[in-house]
Coordinates of C-alpha atoms and ligand atoms in Angstrom, one line a residue:
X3 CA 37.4 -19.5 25.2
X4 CA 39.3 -16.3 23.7
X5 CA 37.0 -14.7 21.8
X6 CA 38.9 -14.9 18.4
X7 CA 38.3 -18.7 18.8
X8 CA 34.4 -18.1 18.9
X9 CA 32.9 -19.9 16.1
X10 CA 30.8 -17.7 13.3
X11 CA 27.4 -19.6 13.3
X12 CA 25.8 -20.2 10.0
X13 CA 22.5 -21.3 10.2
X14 CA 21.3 -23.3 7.0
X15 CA 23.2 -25.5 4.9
X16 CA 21.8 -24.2 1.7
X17 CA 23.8 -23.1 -1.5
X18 CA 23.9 -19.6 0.4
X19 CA 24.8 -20.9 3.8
X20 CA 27.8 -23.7 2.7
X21 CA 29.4 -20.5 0.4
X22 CA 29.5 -18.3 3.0
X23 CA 31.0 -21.1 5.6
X24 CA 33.8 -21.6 3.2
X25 CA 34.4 -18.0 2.2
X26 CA 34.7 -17.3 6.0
X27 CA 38.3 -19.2 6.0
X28 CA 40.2 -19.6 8.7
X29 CA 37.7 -18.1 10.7
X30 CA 36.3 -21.1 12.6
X31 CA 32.5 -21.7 11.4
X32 CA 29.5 -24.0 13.0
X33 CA 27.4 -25.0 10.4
X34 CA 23.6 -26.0 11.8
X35 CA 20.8 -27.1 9.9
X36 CA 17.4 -29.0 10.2
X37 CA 18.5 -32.3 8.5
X38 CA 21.4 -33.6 6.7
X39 CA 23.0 -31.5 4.3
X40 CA 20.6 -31.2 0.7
X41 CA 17.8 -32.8 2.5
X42 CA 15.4 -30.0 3.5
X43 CA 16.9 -26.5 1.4
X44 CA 15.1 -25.6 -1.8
X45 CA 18.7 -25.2 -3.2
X46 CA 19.2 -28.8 -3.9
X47 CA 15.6 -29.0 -5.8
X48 CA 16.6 -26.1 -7.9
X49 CA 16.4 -27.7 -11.4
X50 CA 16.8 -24.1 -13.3
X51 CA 20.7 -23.3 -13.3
X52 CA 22.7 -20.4 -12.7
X53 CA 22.8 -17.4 -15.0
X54 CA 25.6 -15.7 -16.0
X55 CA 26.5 -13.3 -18.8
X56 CA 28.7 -16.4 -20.2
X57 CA 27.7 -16.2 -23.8
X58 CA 28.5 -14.7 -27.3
X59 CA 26.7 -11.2 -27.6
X60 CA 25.6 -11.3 -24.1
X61 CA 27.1 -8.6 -21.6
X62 CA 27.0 -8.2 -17.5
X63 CA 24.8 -5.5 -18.9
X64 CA 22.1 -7.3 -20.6
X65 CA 22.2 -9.7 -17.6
X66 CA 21.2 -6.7 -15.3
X67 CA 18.0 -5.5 -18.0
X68 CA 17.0 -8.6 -17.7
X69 CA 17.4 -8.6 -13.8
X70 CA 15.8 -4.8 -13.4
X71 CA 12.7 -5.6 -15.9
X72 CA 12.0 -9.0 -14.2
X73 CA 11.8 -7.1 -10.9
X74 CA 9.6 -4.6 -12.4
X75 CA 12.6 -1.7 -11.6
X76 CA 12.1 -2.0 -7.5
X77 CA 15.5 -3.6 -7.7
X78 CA 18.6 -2.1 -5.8
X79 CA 20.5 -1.0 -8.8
X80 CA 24.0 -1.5 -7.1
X81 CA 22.5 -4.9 -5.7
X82 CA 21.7 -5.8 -9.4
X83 CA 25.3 -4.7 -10.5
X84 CA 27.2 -6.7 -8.0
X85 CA 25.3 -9.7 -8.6
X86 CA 25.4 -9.5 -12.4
X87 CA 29.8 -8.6 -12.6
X88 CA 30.4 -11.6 -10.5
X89 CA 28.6 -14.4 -11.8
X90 CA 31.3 -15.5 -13.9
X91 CA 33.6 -15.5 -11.1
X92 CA 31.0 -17.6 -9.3
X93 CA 30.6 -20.3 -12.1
X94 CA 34.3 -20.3 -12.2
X95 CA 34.9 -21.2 -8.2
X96 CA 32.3 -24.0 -8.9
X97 CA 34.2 -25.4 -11.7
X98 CA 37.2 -25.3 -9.1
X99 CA 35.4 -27.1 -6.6
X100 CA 34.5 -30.1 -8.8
X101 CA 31.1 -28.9 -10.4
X102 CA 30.9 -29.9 -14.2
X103 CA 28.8 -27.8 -16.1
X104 CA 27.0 -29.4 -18.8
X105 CA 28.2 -28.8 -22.1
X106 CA 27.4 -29.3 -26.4
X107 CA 29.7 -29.2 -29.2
X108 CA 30.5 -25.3 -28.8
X109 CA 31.8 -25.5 -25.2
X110 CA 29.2 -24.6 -22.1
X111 CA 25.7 -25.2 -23.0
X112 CA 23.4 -22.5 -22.5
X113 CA 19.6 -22.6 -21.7
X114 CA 16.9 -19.9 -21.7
X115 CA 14.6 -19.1 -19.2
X116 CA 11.4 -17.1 -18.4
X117 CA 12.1 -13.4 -18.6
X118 CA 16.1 -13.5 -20.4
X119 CA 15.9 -12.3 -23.7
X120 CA 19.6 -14.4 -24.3
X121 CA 20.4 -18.2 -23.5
X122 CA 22.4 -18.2 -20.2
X123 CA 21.5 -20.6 -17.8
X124 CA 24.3 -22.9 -17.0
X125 CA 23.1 -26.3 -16.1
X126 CA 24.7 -29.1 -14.3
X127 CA 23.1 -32.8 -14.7
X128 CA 20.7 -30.9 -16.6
X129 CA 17.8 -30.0 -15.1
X130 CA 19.5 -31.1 -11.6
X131 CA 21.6 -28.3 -10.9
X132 CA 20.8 -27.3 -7.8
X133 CA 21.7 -31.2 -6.0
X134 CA 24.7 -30.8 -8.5
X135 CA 25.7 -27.8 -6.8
X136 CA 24.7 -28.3 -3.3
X137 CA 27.0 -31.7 -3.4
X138 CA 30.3 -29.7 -4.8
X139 CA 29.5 -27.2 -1.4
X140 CA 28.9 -30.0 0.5
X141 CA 32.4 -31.7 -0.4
X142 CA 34.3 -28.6 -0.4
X143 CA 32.9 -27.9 3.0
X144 CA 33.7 -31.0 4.8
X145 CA 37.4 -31.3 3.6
X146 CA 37.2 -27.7 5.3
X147 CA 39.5 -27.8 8.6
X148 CA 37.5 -24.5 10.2
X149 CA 33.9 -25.8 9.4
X150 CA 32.2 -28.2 12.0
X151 CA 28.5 -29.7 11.2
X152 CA 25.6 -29.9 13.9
X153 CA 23.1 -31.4 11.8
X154 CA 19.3 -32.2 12.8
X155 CA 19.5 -28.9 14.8
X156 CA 16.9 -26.3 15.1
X157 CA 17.9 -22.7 16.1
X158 CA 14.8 -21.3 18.0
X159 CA 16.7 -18.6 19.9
X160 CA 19.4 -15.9 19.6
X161 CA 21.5 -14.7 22.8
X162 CA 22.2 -11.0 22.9
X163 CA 24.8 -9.1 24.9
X164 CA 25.0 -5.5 25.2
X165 CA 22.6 -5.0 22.2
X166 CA 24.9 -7.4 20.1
X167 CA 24.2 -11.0 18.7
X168 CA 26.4 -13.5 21.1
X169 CA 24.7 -16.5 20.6
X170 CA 22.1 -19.1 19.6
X171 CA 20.0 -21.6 21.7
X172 CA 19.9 -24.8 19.3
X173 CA 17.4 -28.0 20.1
X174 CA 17.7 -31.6 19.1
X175 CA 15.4 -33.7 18.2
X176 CA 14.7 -34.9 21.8
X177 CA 14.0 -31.7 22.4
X178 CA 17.2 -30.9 24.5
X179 CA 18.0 -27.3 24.8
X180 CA 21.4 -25.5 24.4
X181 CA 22.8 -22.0 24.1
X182 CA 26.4 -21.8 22.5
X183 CA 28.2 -19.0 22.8
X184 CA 29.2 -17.7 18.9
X185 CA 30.8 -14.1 17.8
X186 CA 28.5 -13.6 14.9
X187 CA 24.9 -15.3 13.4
X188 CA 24.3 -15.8 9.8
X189 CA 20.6 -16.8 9.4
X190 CA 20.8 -18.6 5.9
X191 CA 17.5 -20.4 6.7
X192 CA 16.0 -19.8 3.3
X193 CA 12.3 -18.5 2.2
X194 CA 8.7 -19.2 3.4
X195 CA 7.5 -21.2 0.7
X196 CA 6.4 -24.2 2.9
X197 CA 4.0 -21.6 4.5
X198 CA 1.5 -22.0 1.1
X199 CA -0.8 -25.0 0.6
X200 CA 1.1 -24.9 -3.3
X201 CA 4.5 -24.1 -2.8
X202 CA 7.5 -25.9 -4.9
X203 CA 9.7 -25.5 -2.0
X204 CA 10.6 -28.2 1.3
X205 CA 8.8 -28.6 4.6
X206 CA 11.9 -26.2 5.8
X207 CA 11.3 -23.3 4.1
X208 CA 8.9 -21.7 6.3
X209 CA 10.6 -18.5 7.1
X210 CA 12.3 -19.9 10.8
X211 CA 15.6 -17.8 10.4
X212 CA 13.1 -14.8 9.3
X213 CA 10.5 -14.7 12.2
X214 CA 13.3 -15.2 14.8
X215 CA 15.4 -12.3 13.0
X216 CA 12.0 -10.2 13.5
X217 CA 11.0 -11.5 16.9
X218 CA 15.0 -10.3 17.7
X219 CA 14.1 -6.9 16.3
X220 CA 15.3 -6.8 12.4
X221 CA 13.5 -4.9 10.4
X222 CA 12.1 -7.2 7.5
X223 CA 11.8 -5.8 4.1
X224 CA 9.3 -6.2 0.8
X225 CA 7.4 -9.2 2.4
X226 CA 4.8 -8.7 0.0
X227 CA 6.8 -9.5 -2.9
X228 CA 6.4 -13.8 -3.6
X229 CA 7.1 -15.6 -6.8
X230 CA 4.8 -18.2 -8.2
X231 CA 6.5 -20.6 -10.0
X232 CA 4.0 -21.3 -13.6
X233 CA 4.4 -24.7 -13.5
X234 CA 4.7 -27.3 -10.3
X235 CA 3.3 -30.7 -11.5
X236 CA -0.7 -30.8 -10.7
X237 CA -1.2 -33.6 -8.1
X238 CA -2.9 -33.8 -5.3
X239 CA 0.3 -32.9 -2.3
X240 CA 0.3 -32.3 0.9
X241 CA 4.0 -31.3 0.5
X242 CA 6.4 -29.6 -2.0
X243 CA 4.3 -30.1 -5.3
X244 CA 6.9 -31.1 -8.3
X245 CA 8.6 -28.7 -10.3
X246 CA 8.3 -28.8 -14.1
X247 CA 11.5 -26.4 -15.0
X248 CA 11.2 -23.4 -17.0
X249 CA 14.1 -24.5 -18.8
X250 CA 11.4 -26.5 -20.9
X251 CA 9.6 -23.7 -22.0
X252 CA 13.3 -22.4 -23.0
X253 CA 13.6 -25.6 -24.9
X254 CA 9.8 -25.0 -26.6
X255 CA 7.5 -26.7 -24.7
X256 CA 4.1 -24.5 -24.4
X257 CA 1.1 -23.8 -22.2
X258 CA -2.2 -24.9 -23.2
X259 CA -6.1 -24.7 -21.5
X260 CA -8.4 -27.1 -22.0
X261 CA -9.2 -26.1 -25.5
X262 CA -6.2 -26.6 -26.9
X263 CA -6.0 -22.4 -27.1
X264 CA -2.1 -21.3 -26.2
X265 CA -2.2 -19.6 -22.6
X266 CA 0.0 -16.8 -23.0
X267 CA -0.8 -16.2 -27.0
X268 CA -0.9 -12.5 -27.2
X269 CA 0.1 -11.9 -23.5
X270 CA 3.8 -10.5 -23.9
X271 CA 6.0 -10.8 -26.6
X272 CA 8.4 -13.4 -25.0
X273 CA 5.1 -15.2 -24.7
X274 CA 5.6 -19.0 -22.8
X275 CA 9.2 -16.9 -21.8
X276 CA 7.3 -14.1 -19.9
X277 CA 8.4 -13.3 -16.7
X278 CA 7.2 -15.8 -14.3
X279 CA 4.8 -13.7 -12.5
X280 CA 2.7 -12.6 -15.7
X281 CA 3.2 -16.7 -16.4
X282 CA 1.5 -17.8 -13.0
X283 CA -1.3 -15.0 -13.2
X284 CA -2.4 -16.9 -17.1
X285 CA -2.3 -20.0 -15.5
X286 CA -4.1 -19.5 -11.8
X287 CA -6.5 -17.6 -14.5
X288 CA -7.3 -21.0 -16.6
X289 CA -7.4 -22.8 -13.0
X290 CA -9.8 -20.6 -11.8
X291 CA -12.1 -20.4 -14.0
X292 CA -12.5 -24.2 -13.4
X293 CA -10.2 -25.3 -16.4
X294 CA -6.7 -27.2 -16.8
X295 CA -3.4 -25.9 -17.9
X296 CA -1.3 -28.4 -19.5
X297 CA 2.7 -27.5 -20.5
X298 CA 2.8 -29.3 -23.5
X299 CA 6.8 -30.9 -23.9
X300 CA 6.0 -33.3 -26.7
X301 CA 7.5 -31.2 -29.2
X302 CA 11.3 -30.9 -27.2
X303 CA 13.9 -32.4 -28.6
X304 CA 17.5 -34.1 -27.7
X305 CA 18.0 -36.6 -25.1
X306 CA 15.6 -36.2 -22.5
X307 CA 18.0 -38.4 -19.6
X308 CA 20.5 -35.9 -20.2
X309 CA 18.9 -32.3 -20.1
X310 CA 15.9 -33.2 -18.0
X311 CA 16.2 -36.1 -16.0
X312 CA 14.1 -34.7 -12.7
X313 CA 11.4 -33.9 -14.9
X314 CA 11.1 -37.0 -17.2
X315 CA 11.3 -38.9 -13.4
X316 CA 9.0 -37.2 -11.5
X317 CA 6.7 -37.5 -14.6
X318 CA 6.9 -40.9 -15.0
X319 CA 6.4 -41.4 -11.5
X320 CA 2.6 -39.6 -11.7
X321 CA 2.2 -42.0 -14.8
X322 CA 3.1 -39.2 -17.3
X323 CA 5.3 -40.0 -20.5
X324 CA 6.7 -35.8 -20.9
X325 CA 7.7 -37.1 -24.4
X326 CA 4.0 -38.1 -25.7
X327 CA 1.8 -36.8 -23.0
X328 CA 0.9 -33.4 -21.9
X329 CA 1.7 -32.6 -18.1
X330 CA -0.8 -30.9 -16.6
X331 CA 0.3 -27.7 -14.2
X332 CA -0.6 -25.0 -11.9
X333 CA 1.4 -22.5 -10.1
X334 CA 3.0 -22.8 -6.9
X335 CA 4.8 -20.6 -4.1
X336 CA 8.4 -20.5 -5.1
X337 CA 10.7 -18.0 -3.9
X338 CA 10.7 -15.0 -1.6
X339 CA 11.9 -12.0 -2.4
X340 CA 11.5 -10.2 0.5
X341 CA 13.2 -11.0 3.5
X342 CA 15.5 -9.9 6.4
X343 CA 16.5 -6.8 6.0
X344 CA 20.1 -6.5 4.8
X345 CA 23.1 -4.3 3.0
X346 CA 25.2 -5.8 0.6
X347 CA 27.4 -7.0 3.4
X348 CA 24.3 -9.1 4.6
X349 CA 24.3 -6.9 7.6
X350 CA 20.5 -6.8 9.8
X351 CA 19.7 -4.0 12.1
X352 CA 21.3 -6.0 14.9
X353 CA 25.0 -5.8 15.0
X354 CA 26.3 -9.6 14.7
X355 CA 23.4 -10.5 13.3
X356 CA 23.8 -11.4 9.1
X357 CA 21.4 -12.8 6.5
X358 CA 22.2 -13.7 3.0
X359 CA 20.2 -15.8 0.5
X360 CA 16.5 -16.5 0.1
X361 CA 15.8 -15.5 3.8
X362 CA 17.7 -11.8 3.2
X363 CA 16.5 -9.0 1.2
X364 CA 19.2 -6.6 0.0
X365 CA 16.6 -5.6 -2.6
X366 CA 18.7 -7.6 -5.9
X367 CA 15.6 -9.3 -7.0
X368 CA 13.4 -6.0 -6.8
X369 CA 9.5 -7.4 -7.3
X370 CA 10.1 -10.4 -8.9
X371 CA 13.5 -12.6 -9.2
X372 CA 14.7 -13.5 -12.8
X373 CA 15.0 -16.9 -13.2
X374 CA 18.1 -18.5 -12.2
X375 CA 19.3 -16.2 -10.3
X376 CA 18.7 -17.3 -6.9
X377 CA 21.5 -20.1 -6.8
X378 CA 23.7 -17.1 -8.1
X379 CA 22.9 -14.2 -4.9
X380 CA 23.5 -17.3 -2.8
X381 CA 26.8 -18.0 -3.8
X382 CA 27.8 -14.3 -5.3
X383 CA 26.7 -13.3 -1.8
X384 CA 27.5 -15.9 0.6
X385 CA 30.8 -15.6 -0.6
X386 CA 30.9 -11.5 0.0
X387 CA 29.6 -12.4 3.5
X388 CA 32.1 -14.7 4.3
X389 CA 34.7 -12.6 2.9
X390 CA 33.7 -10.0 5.6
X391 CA 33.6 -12.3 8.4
X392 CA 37.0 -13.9 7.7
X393 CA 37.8 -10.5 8.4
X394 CA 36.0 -9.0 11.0
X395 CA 37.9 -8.6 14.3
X396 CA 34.7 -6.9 16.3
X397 CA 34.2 -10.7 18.1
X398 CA 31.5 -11.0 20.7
X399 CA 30.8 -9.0 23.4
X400 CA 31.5 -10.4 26.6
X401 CA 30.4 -7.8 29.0
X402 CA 27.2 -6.4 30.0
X403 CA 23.7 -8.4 30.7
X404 CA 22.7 -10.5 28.5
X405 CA 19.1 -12.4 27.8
X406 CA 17.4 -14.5 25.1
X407 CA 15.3 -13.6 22.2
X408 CA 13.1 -16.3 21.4
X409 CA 11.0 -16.8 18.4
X410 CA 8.7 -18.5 19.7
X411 CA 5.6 -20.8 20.0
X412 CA 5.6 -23.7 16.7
X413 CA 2.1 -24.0 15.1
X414 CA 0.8 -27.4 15.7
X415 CA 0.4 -29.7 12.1
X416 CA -3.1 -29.0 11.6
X417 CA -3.0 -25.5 12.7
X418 CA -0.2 -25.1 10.1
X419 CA -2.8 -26.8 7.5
X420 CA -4.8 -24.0 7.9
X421 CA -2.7 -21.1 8.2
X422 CA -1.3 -23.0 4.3
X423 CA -4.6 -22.6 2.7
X424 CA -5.1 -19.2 3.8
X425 CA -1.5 -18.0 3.2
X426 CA -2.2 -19.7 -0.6
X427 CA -6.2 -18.0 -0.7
X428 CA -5.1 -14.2 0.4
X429 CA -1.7 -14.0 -0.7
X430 CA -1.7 -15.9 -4.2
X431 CA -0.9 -15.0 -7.5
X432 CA -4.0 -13.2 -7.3
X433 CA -5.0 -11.0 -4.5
X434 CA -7.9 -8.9 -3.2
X435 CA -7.6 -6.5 -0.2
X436 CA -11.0 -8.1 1.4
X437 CA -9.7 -11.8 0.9
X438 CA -6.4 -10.5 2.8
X439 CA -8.7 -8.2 5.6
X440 CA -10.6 -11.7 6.2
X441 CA -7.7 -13.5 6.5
X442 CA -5.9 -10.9 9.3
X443 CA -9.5 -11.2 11.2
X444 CA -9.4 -15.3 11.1
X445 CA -6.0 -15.3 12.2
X446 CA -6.2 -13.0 15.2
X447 CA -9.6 -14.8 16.3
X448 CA -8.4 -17.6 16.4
X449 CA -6.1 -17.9 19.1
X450 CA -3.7 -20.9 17.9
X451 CA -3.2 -19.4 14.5
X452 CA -2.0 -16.1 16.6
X453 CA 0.1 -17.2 19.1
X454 CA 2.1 -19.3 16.6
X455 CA 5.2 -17.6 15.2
X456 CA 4.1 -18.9 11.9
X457 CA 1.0 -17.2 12.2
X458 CA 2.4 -13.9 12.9
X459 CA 4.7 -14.0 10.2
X460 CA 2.1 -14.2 7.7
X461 CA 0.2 -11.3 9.7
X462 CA 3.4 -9.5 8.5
X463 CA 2.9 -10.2 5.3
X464 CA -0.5 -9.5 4.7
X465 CA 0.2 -6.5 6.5
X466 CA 2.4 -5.2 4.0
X467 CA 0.5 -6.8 1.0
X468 CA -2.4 -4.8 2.2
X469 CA -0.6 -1.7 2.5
X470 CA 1.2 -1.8 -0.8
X471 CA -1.9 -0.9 -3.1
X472 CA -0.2 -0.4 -6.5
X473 CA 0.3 -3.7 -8.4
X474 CA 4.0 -4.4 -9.0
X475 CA 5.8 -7.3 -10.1
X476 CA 4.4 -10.8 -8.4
X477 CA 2.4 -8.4 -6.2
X478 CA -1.0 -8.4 -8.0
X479 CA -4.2 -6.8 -6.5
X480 CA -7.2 -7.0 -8.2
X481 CA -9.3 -4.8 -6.5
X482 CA -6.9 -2.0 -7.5
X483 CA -6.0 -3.7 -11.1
X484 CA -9.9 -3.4 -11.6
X485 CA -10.2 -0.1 -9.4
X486 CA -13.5 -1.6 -7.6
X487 CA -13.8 -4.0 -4.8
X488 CA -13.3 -7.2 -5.8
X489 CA -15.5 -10.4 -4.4
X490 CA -12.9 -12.4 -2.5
X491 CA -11.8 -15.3 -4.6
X492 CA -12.9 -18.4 -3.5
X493 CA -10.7 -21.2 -2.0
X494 CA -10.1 -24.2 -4.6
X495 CA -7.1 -26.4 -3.3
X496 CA -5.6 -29.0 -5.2
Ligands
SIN525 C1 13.0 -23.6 -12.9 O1 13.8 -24.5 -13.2 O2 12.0 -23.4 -13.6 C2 13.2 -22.7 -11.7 C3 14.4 -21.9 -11.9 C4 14.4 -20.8 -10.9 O3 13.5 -20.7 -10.0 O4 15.3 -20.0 -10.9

């Protein structure tokens, strides 16, 4: 094949992964992901919307404060910039592409979520954005003559040629092995949520596209840096708990304990609308200290089918009424904002290597994302990413030897089970440098924990937890918030 006609592979079929695939244009692209399209990527859960400076009064400006003081200023400023001055751009593609944003009597309807201090959130379907968005891509995509789909795919190897990215080895599901030759890689593989017992995200969010960009040597960045989403629905899970959208809060609903006491009275002067990571630290708080928190929705208003259909469902389905009964909470692993390594480009370390969305870190969400602005750096960009390979005329190297990078061995289920419970003990919302030194001794004595790339992952990132000794953002240490050594905290699972 000439290498012109060498597909770009985009790995992850995510709202980050399906906007870079069509931004790429006519470059020919091979889409491969775990499952059918909006099956396994937290994009298509995403109830919270996309925020955009859309509003009267608001500014691109205001957007970024909001952005930098959410991500406690370890944001990239230019990151931040870039994100903010195109996100009216982005909401206007979407609209091109079929997506109707929900509106009221004034034109677009704007929410307000955790840590804005103006309503932007757009919404779609209300509080089912995300699957609204994820099916416009979707559509887009496959009426796209230069995408083809492998679905049900796994990527568990890259191919690399005179120290450049020149392939991928993909497995079925009957566990039939293939390298295909590609000119470039875009990991779009998403975070590492599934790698907490509580975690909001899918099964396939367990930092694949990261651990093989690391075992192929990228340089990861800010693993430390998680998001615990306040308020996943309290059940007993042994997958993605249910999320209970912050666009409630934005609508007035409000935390309570046990005693009826508000949790975040006299916390921060957005109060219920704190940033998320000052939200999640209240509530694991009341949960620890062997209480309840319950998000109390009785008192929103308007039609519930219309601006919170998920929510009202998933409640109902747990025998909850959200309009007369209080939904009891707790937080849950959300989003990552560290990642692979990247520039703005979504270049890694390793030439023909890219990364963009949850699995990249080009340092936009600093220590802690703003709410709603994850579907936004996917699209925002995916679409700068794709720009830049439509464009790219390096191609593949064809000369020179070549071998494979794998990323190695898969934890077995229960070994996985573990390795949850102690990713969710030592790297919670609340963390203590012994819990996190005990749980980098269990891991490396136990030999199936260690050898699993899953494992050594969240060596990494208890690693860099433990060296990063200030508290900042959803990093939160208490041995050195208290300045003593803290007692490790003691497991309590759902
Ligand atoms: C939510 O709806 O609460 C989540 C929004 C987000 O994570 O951006």
């Amino acid at each position: 094949m000439n290498i012109a006609q060498l597909p770009v592979v985009v790995v992850g079929c995510g709202v980050a992964g399906l906007a870079t695939a069509l931004a790429a244009a006519p470059r020919p692209v091979l889409l491969i992901g775990r499952q059918a399209v909006g099956q396994d990527c937290a994009s298509a859960l995403a109830q919270g919307g996309i925020a955009a400076a859309i509003g009267a009064g608001d500014s691109p400006a205001e957007h970024a404060r909001d952005t930098l003081t959410a991500g406690a200023g370890h944001n990239h400023p230019d990151a931040v910039r870039y994100l903010v001055d195109h996100a009216v751009v982005a909401v206007r593609w979407l609209q091109t592409l079929g997506v109707e944003f929900d509106c009221d009597g004034e034109g677009l309807s704007l929410g307000r979520e955790g840590g804005h201090h103006l309503h932007r959130i757009l919404h779609a379907g209300g509080d089912a954005s995300g699957a609204a968005l994820v099916a416009a891509l979707h559509r887009a995509a496959r009426r796209a003559a230069h995408i083809q789909w492998q679905p049900a795919c796994e990527v568990d190897g890259l191919l690399l040629r005179g120290e450049r990215v020149a392939g991928v080895r993909v497995g079925d599901r009957d566990g039939q092995k293939n390298v295909l030759e590609c000119s470039e890689v875009v990991l779009a593989t998403g975070g590492i949520g599934a790698l907490f017992a509580a975690t909001t995200n899918p099964i396939g969010a367990d930092g694949n596209g990261l651990a093989l960009a690391m075992a192929a040597g990228a340089p990861a960045q800010d693993l430390e840096f998680m998001q615990f989403h306040p308020t996943a629905l309290a059940v007993a899970s042994c997958g993605a708990l249910p999320l209970i959208t912050e666009a409630l809060r934005g609508a007035g609903a409000v935390l309570y304990d046990d005693s009826g006491a508000r949790v975040m009275a006299g916390r921060h002067p957005l109060a219920d609308l704190a940033p998320r990571d000052l939200v999640a630290r209240q509530v694991w708080q009341v949960l620890q200290a062997g209480g309840h928190a319950w998000l109390d929705a009785t008192t929103v208003p308007g039609d519930w089918q219309r601006r919170f259909p998920t929510v009202d469902a998933i409640c109902k389905r747990h025998g909850i009424d959200p309009r007369t009964q209080r939904i009891p909470v707790t937080p849950a692993a959300h989003f990552h904002m560290g990642g692979i390594a990247v520039d703005f480009d979504g270049r890694t370390a390793i030439r023909g290597l890219y990364a963009v969305g949850e699995a990249a870190c080009n340092g936009v969400h600093g220590a802690n994302r703003l709410a709603s602005n994850s579907l936004l750096e996917g699209l925002v960009f995916g679409r700068r990413l794709g720009r830049l390979l439509a464009d790219v005329r390096l191609g593949a190297c064809r000369s020179g030897s070549h071998w494979l990078v794998e990323r190695g061995q898969s934890a077995t289920e229960s070994t996985l089970a573990q390795l949850r419970a102690l990713s969710w003990q030592a790297l919670g919302p609340v963390r203590d440098g012994a819990t996190m030194q005990q749980a980098l001794v269990h891991i490396d004595s136990d030999a199936a924990l260690r050898t699993s790339w899953q494992g050594e992952l969240v060596t990494r990132m208890l690693e860099a937890a433990l060296r990063r000794r200030r508290n900042l953002g959803a990093h939160y240490r208490l041995d050195t918030a208290k300045q003593k050594a803290a007692q490790p905290i003691p497991l309590r699972l759902l």
